[in-house]
PDB file of C-alpha atoms in Angstrom:
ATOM      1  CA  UNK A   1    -128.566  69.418  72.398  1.00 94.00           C
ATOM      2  CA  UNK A   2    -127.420  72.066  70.020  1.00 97.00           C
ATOM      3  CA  UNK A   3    -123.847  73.043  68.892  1.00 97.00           C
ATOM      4  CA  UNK A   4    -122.301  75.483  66.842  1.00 98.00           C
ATOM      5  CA  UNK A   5    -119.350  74.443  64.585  1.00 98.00           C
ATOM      6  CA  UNK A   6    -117.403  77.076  62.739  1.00 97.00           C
ATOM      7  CA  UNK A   7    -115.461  76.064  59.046  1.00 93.00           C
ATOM      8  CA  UNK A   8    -118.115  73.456  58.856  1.00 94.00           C
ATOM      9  CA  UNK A   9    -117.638  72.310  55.984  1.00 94.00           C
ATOM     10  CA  UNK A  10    -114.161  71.128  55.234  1.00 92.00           C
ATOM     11  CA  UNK A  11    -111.370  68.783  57.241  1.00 91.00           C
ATOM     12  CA  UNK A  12    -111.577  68.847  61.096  1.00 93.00           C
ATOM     13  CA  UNK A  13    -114.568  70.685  61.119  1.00 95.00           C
ATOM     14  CA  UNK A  14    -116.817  68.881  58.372  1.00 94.00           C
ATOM     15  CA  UNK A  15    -115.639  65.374  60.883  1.00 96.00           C
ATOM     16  CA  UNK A  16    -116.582  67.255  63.724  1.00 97.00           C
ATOM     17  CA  UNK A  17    -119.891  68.420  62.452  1.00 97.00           C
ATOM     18  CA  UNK A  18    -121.093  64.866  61.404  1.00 97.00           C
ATOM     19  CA  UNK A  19    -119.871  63.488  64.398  1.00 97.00           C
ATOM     20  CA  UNK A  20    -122.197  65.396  66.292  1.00 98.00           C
ATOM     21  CA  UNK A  21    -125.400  64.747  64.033  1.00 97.00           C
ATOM     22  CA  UNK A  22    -124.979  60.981  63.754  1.00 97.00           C
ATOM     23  CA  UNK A  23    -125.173  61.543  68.233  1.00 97.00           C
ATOM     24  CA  UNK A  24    -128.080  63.631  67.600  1.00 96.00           C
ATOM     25  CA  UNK A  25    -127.115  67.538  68.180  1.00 97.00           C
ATOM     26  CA  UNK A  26    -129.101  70.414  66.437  1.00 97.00           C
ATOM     27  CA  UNK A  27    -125.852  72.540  64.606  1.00 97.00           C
ATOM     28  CA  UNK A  28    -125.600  76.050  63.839  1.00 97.00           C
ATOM     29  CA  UNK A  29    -122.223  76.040  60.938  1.00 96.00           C
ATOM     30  CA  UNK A  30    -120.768  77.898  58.851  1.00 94.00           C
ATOM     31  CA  UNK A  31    -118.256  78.552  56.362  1.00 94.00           C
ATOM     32  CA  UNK A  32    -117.788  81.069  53.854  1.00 92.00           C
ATOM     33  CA  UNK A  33    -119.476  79.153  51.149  1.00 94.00           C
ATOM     34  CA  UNK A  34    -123.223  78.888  50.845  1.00 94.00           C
ATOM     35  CA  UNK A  35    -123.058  76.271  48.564  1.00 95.00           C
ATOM     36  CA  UNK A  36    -121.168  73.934  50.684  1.00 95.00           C
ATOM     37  CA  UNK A  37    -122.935  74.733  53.536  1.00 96.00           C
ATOM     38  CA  UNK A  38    -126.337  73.706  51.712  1.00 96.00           C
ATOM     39  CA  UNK A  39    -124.379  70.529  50.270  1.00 96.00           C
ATOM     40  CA  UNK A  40    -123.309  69.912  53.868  1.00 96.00           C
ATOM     41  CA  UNK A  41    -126.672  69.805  55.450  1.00 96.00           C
ATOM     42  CA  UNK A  42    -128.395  67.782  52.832  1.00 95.00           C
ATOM     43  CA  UNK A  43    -125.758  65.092  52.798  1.00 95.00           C
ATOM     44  CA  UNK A  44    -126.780  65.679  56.680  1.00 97.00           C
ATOM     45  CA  UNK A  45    -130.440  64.766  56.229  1.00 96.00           C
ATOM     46  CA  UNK A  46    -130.138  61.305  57.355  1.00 96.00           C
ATOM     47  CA  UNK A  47    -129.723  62.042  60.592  1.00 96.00           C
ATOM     48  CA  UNK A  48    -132.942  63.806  61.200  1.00 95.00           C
ATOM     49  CA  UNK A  49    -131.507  66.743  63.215  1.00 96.00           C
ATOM     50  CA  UNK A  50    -131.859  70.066  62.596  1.00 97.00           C
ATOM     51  CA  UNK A  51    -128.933  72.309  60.402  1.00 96.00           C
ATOM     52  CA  UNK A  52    -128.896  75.786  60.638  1.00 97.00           C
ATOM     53  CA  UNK A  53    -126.474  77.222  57.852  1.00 96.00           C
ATOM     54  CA  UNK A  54    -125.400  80.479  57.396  1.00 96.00           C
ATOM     55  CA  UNK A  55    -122.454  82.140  55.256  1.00 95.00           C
ATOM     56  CA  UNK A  56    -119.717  83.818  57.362  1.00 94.00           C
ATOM     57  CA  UNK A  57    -116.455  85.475  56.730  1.00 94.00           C
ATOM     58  CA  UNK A  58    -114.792  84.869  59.856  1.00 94.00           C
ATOM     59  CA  UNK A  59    -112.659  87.345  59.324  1.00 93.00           C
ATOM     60  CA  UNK A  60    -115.166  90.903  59.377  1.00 94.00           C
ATOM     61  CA  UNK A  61    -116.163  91.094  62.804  1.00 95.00           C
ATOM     62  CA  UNK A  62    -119.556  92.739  61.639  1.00 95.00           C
ATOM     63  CA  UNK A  63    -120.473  89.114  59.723  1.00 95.00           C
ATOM     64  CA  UNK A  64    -119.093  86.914  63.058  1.00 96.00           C
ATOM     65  CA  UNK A  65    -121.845  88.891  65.591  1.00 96.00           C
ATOM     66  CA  UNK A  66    -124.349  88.615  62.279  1.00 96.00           C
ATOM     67  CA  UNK A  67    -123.656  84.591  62.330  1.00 97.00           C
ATOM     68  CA  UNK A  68    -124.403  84.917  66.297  1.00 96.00           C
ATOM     69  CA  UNK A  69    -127.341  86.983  66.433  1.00 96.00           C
ATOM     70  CA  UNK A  70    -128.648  84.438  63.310  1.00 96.00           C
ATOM     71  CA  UNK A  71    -127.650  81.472  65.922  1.00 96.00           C
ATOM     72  CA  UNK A  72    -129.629  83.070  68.596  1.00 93.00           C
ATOM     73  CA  UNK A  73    -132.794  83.709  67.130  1.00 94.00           C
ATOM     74  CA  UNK A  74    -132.436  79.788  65.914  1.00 95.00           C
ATOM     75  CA  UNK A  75    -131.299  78.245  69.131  1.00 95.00           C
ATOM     76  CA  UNK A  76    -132.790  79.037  72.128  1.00 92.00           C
ATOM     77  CA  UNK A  77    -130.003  77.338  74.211  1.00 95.00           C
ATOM     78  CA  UNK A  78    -126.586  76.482  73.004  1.00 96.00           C
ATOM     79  CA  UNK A  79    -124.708  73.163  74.665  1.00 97.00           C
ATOM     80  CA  UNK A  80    -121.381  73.342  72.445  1.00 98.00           C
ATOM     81  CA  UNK A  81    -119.631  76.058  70.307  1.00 98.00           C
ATOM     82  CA  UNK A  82    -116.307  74.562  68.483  1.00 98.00           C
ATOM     83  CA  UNK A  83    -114.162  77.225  67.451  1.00 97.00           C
ATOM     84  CA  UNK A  84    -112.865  75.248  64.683  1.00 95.00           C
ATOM     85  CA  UNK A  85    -112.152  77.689  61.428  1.00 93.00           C
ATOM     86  CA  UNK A  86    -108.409  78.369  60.775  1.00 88.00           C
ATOM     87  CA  UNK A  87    -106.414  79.783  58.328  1.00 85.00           C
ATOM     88  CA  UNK A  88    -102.580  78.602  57.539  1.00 83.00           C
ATOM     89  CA  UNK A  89    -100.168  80.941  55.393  1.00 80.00           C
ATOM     90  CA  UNK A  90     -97.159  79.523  55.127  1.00 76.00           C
ATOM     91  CA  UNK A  91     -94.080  81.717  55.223  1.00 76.00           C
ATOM     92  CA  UNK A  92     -91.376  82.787  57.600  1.00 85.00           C
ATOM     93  CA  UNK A  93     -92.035  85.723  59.770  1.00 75.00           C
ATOM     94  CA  UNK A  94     -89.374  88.042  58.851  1.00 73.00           C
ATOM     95  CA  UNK A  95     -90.548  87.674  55.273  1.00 80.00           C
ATOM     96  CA  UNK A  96     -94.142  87.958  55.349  1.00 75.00           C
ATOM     97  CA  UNK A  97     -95.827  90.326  54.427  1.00 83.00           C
ATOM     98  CA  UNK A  98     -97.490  92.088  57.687  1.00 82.00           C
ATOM     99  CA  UNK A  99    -101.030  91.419  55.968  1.00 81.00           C
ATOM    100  CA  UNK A 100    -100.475  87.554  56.462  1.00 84.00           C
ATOM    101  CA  UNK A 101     -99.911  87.969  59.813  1.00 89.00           C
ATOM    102  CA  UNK A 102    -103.099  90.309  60.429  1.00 90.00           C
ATOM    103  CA  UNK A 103    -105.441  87.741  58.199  1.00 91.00           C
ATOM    104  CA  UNK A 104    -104.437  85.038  60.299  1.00 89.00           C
ATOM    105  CA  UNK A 105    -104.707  87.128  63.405  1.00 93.00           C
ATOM    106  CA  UNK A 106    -108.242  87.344  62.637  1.00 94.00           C
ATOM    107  CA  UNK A 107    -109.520  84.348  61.759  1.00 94.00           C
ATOM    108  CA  UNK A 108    -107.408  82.095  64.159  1.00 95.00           C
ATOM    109  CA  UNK A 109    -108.301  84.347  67.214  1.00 96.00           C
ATOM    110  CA  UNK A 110    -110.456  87.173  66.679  1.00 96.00           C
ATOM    111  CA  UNK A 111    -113.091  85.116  65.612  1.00 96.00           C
ATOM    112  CA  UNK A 112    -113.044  82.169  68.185  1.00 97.00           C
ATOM    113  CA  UNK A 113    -112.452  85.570  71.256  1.00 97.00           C
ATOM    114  CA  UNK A 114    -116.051  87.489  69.566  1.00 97.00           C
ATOM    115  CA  UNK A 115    -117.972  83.670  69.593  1.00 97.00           C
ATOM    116  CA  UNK A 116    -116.557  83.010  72.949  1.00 97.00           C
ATOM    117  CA  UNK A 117    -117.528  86.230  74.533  1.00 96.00           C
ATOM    118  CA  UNK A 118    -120.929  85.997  72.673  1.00 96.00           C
ATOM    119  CA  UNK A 119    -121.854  82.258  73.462  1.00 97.00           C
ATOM    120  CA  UNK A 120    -119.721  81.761  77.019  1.00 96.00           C
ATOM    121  CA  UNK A 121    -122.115  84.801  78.418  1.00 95.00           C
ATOM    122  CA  UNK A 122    -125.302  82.822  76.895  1.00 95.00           C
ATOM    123  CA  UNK A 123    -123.715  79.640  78.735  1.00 96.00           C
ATOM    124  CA  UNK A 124    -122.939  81.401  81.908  1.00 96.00           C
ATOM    125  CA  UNK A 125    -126.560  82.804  82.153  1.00 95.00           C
ATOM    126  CA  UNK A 126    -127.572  78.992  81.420  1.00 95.00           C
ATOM    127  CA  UNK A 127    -124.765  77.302  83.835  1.00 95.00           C
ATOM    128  CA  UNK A 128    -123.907  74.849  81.004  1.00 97.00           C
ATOM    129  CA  UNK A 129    -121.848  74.878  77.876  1.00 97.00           C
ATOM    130  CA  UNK A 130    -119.007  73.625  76.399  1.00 98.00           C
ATOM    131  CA  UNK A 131    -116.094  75.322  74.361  1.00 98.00           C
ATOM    132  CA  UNK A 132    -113.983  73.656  72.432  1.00 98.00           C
ATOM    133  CA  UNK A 133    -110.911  75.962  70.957  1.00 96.00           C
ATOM    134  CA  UNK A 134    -109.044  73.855  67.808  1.00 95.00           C
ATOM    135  CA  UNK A 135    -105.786  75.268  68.064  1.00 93.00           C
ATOM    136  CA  UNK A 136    -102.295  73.514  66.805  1.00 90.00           C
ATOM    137  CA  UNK A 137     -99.368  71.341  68.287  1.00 88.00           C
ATOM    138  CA  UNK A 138     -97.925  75.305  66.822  1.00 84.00           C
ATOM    139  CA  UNK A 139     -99.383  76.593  69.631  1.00 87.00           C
ATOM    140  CA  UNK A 140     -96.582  75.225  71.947  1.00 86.00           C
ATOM    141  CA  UNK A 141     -93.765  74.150  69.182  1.00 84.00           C
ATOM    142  CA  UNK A 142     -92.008  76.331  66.628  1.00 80.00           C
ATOM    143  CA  UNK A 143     -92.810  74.809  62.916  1.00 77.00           C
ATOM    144  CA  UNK A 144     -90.598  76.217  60.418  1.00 77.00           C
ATOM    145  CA  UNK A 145     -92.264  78.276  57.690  1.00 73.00           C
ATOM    146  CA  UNK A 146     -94.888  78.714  60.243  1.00 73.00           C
ATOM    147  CA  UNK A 147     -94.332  82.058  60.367  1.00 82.00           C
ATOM    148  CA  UNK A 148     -97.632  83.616  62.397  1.00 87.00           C
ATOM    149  CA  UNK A 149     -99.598  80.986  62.353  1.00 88.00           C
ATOM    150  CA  UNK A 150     -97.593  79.664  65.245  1.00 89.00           C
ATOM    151  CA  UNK A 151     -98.141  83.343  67.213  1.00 91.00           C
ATOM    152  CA  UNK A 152    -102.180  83.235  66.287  1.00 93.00           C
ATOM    153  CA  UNK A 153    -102.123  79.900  67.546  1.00 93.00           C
ATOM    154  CA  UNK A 154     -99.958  80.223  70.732  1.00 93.00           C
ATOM    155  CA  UNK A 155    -102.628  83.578  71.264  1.00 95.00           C
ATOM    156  CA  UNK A 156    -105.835  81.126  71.060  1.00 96.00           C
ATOM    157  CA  UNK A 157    -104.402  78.715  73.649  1.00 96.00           C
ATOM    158  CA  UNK A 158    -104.347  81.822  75.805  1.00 96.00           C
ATOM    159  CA  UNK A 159    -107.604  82.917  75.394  1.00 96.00           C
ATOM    160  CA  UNK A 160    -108.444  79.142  76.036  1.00 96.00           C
ATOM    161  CA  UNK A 161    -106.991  79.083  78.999  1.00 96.00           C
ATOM    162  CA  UNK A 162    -108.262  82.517  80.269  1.00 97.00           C
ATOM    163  CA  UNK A 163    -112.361  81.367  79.513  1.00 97.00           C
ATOM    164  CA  UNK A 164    -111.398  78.482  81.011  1.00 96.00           C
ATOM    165  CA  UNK A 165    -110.427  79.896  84.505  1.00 96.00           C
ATOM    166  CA  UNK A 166    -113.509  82.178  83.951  1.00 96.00           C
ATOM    167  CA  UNK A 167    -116.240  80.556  82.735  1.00 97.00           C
ATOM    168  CA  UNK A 168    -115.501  77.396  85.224  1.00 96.00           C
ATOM    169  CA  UNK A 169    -117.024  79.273  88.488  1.00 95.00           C
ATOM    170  CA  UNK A 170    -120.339  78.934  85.816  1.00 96.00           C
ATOM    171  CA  UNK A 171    -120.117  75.153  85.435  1.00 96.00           C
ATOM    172  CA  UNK A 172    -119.029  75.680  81.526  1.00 97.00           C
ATOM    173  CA  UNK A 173    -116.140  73.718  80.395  1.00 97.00           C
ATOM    174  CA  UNK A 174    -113.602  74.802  77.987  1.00 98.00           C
ATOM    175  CA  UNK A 175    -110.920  72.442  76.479  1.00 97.00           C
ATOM    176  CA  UNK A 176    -108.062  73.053  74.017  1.00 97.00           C
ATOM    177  CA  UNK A 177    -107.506  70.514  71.254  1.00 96.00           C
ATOM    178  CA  UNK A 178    -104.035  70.593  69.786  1.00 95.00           C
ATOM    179  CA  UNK A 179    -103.649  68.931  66.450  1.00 93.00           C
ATOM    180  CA  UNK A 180    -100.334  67.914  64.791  1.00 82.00           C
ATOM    181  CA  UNK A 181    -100.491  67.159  61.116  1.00 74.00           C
ATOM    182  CA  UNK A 182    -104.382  66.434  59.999  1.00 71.00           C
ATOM    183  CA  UNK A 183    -104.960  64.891  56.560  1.00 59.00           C
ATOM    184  CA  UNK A 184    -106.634  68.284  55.400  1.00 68.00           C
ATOM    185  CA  UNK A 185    -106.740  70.305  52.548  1.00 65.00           C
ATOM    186  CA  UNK A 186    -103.808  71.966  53.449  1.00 64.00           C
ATOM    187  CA  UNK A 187    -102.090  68.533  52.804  1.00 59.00           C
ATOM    188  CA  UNK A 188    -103.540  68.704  49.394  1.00 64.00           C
ATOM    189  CA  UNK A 189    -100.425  67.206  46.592  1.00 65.00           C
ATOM    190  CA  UNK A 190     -98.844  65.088  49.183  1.00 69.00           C
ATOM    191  CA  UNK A 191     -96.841  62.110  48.348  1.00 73.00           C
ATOM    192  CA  UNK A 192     -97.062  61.166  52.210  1.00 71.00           C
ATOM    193  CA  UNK A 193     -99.155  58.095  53.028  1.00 74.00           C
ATOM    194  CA  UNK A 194    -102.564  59.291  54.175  1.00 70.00           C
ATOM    195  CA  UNK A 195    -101.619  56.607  56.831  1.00 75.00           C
ATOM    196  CA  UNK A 196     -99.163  58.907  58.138  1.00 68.00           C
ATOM    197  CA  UNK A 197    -101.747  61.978  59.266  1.00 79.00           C
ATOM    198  CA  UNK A 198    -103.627  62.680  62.533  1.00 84.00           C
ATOM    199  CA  UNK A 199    -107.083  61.574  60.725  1.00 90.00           C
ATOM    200  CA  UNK A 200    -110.101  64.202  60.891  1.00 90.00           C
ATOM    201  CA  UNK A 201    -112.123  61.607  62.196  1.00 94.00           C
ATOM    202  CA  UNK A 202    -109.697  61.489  64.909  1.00 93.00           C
ATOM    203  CA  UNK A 203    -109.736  64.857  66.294  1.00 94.00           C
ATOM    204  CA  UNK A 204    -113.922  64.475  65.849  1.00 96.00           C
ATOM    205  CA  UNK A 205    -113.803  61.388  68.087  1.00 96.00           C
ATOM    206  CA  UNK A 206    -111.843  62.855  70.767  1.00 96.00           C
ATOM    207  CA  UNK A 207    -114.048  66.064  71.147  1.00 97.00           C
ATOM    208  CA  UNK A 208    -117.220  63.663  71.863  1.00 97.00           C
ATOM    209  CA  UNK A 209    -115.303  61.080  74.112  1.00 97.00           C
ATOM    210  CA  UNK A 210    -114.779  64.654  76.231  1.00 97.00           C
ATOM    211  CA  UNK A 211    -118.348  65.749  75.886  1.00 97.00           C
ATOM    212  CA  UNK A 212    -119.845  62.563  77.459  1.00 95.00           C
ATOM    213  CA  UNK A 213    -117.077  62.242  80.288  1.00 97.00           C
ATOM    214  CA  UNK A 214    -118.689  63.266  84.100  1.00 96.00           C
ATOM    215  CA  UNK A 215    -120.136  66.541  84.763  1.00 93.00           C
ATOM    216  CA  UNK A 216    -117.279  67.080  87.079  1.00 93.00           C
ATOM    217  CA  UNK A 217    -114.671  67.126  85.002  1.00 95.00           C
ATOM    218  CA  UNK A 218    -112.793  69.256  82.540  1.00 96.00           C
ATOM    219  CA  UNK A 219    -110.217  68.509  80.113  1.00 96.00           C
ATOM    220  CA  UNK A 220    -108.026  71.448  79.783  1.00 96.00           C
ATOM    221  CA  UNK A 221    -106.224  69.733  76.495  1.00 95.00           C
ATOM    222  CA  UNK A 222    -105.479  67.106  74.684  1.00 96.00           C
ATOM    223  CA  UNK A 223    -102.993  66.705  71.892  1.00 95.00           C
ATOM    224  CA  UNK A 224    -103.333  64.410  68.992  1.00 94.00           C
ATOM    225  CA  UNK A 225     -99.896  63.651  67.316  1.00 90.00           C
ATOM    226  CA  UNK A 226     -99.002  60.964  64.216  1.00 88.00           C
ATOM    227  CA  UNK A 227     -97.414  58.400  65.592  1.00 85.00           C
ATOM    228  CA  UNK A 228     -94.493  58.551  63.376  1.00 79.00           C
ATOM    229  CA  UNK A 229     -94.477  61.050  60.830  1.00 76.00           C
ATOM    230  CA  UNK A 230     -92.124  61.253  57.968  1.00 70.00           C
ATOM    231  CA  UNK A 231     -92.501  64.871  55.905  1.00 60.00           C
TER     232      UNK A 231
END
């Protein structure tokens, strides 16, 4: 089995990423940083699978179809891609500047739309795959000082929802995870109890509890909330 996992290397997607070599997947990640990438796959080695690792700004669309083309000639067949990478700049929307909103515009959905068009036609020719899309409890609830991460988020639900209803007729499923607030980096300086979070490990356990339900199924999304969070 062989999966891609983008923003590989930190939070969600580093849990994500070992999840799936501890169950025995061959990964394709990436992350902007080549030395976390190799630091990634050698802390990786244990598992015996193998890590392909390549550098990616996720958000110049000629590096995203380099990263898939790279995949490609790696993989010969791809099971899972896990649009995962995000970016989060706070600030309200009437005060941003408009280059916050078009940086997050990329990364949170530009990216995951190229990789899904890319991989979903490779899994449509197979008549197998999986997509996960890591969007946000934003994409369905206004968070203040959200700003537009909320609106890139709300848009990558969308395009969830729209390879879903097209890529099913294919037999590839495509499910929406929906996060509320994940111990990440982006917590980094908090006085609140690590306790209090939606756990990495969390969101990584959920995505493979969906990958080994029955062929039959799909689910569409799942949201992962603290159970009582106190900001």
């Amino acid at each position: 089995m062989n999966a891609i996992v983008t923003g590989a290397t930190r939070g969600i997607g580093r849990a994500i990423t070992i999840k799936l070599a501890e169950a025995g997947y061959h990964l394709a990640i990436c992350a902007r940083s080549k030395t976390d990438l190799a630091a990634l796959a050698s802390e990786l080695a244990y598992t015996g699978v193998k890590v392909f690792c390549y550098a990616t700004d996720l958000s110049l669309k000629d590096e995203i179809y380099r990263f898939a083309a790279e995949v490609g000639t790696a993989f010969d067949t791809i099971d899972v891609l896990v649009n995962n990478a995000g970016l989060f700049l706070p600030g309200f929307l009437m005060q941003e500047e408009d280059n916050s909103f078009e940086q997050q515009l990329f990364v949170n959905l530009n990216a995951p739309y190229y990789l899904a068009k890319h991989f979903g036609k490779t899994m449509s020719e197979q008549g197998y795959g999986h997509i996960f899309s890591i969007c946000s409890v934003s994409s369905k609830e206004f968070k203040e000082n959200g700003g537009s991460y909320g609106v890139t988020k709300s848009a990558l639900l969308s395009l969830n929802n729209v390879l879903r209803q097209e890529l099913s007729k294919y037999n590839v499923k495509v499910t929406a995870i929906l996060p509320g607030e994940t111990l990440t980096s982006s917590w980094e300086g908090t006085n609140i109890a690590p306790a209090s979070f939606v756990q990495p490990e969390d969101i990584a356990n959920a995505l493979y509890t969906i990958l080994n339900l029955s062929s039959g199924v799909n689910v569409e999304e799942i949201i992962l909330k603290p159970l009582n969070f106190n900001a």
